[in-house]
């Protein structure tokens, strides 16, 4: 089990959370799908595996709050990063906010409108478990202007950029120390123009096909059925309240 004890490096996707209308339905769905256990804290759920945090779920405060999995990127200085994002043409949806000694966070958007979070660790580092079934394994941003997105994210977070494009599909891996930690994908040409730039969360599973079947049994939908890729067997799904995310399991032999 990959366990993290110290703060994540700058730019690393270190946390995901979900704001949703019905906490009870979310708890039932994700508990059965991923085997999560839950700690109730101030009206929110801390989702855990083996007692270690993997994500959070909170209740939407109004219709203006989108029901999505939000990716948070680690930063050593939240205030400096928020100012840099504003100066680079991004938007600040929630300014720097402290949660006691736990952490400080903000919710922002890049210049194309893709919303993501920033996380400055305190007593809580973010996800304590990653890259195992039920835990966060990958995050990427789909955007109509990959060149502009690459300039923004490398400038703010100090990423390296590796072009992994293939015919008909533009893709940039964002790297730290030579290791890919996230990605920028071009929105496919057949995607309607009203679909905004957005970040996508991938959770690891032991078997993508079995997990996709379970998603449907639990009231979710399978948008793209499992298929093998160089990075594993992938499926795009939604939960029982329509929130999209992706599953990644081992490739079929």
mmCIF file of N, CA, C and O in Angstrom, residues 7 46 55 79 94-95 166 182 237:
data_model
loop_
_atom_site.group_PDB
_atom_site.id
_atom_site.type_symbol
_atom_site.label_atom_id
_atom_site.label_comp_id
_atom_site.label_asym_id
_atom_site.label_seq_id
_atom_site.Cartn_x
_atom_site.Cartn_y
_atom_site.Cartn_z
ATOM 1 N N UNK A 7 4.252 16.149 3.416
ATOM 2 C CA UNK A 7 3.530 16.934 2.407
ATOM 3 C C UNK A 7 3.959 16.591 0.987
ATOM 4 O O UNK A 7 5.126 16.297 0.718
ATOM 5 N N UNK A 46 -14.942 12.335 5.548
ATOM 6 C CA UNK A 46 -13.572 12.007 5.188
ATOM 7 C C UNK A 46 -13.570 10.534 4.806
ATOM 8 O O UNK A 46 -13.943 9.675 5.610
ATOM 9 N N UNK A 55 -9.953 10.777 0.185
ATOM 10 C CA UNK A 55 -10.736 11.822 -0.472
ATOM 11 C C UNK A 55 -11.725 12.396 0.530
ATOM 12 O O UNK A 55 -11.807 11.938 1.678
ATOM 13 N N UNK A 79 -0.886 31.669 -0.734
ATOM 14 C CA UNK A 79 -1.136 33.061 -1.104
ATOM 15 C C UNK A 79 -0.341 33.466 -2.340
ATOM 16 O O UNK A 79 -0.868 34.125 -3.242
ATOM 17 N N UNK A 94 -12.804 30.513 -4.853
ATOM 18 C CA UNK A 94 -12.796 30.560 -3.395
ATOM 19 C C UNK A 94 -11.409 30.990 -2.965
ATOM 20 O O UNK A 94 -10.433 30.291 -3.221
ATOM 21 N N UNK A 95 -11.293 32.135 -2.316
ATOM 22 C CA UNK A 95 -9.967 32.610 -1.921
ATOM 23 C C UNK A 95 -9.357 31.721 -0.846
ATOM 24 O O UNK A 95 -10.009 30.808 -0.322
ATOM 25 N N UNK A 166 -0.613 11.397 -30.067
ATOM 26 C CA UNK A 166 -0.745 10.365 -31.094
ATOM 27 C C UNK A 166 -1.650 10.924 -32.181
ATOM 28 O O UNK A 166 -2.319 11.944 -31.978
ATOM 29 N N UNK A 182 0.555 14.111 -13.981
ATOM 30 C CA UNK A 182 -0.750 14.540 -14.465
ATOM 31 C C UNK A 182 -0.673 14.776 -15.957
ATOM 32 O O UNK A 182 0.384 14.576 -16.573
ATOM 33 N N UNK A 237 -17.281 6.583 -16.129
ATOM 34 C CA UNK A 237 -18.557 6.273 -15.489
ATOM 35 C C UNK A 237 -19.106 7.517 -14.794
ATOM 36 O O UNK A 237 -18.436 8.546 -14.699
#
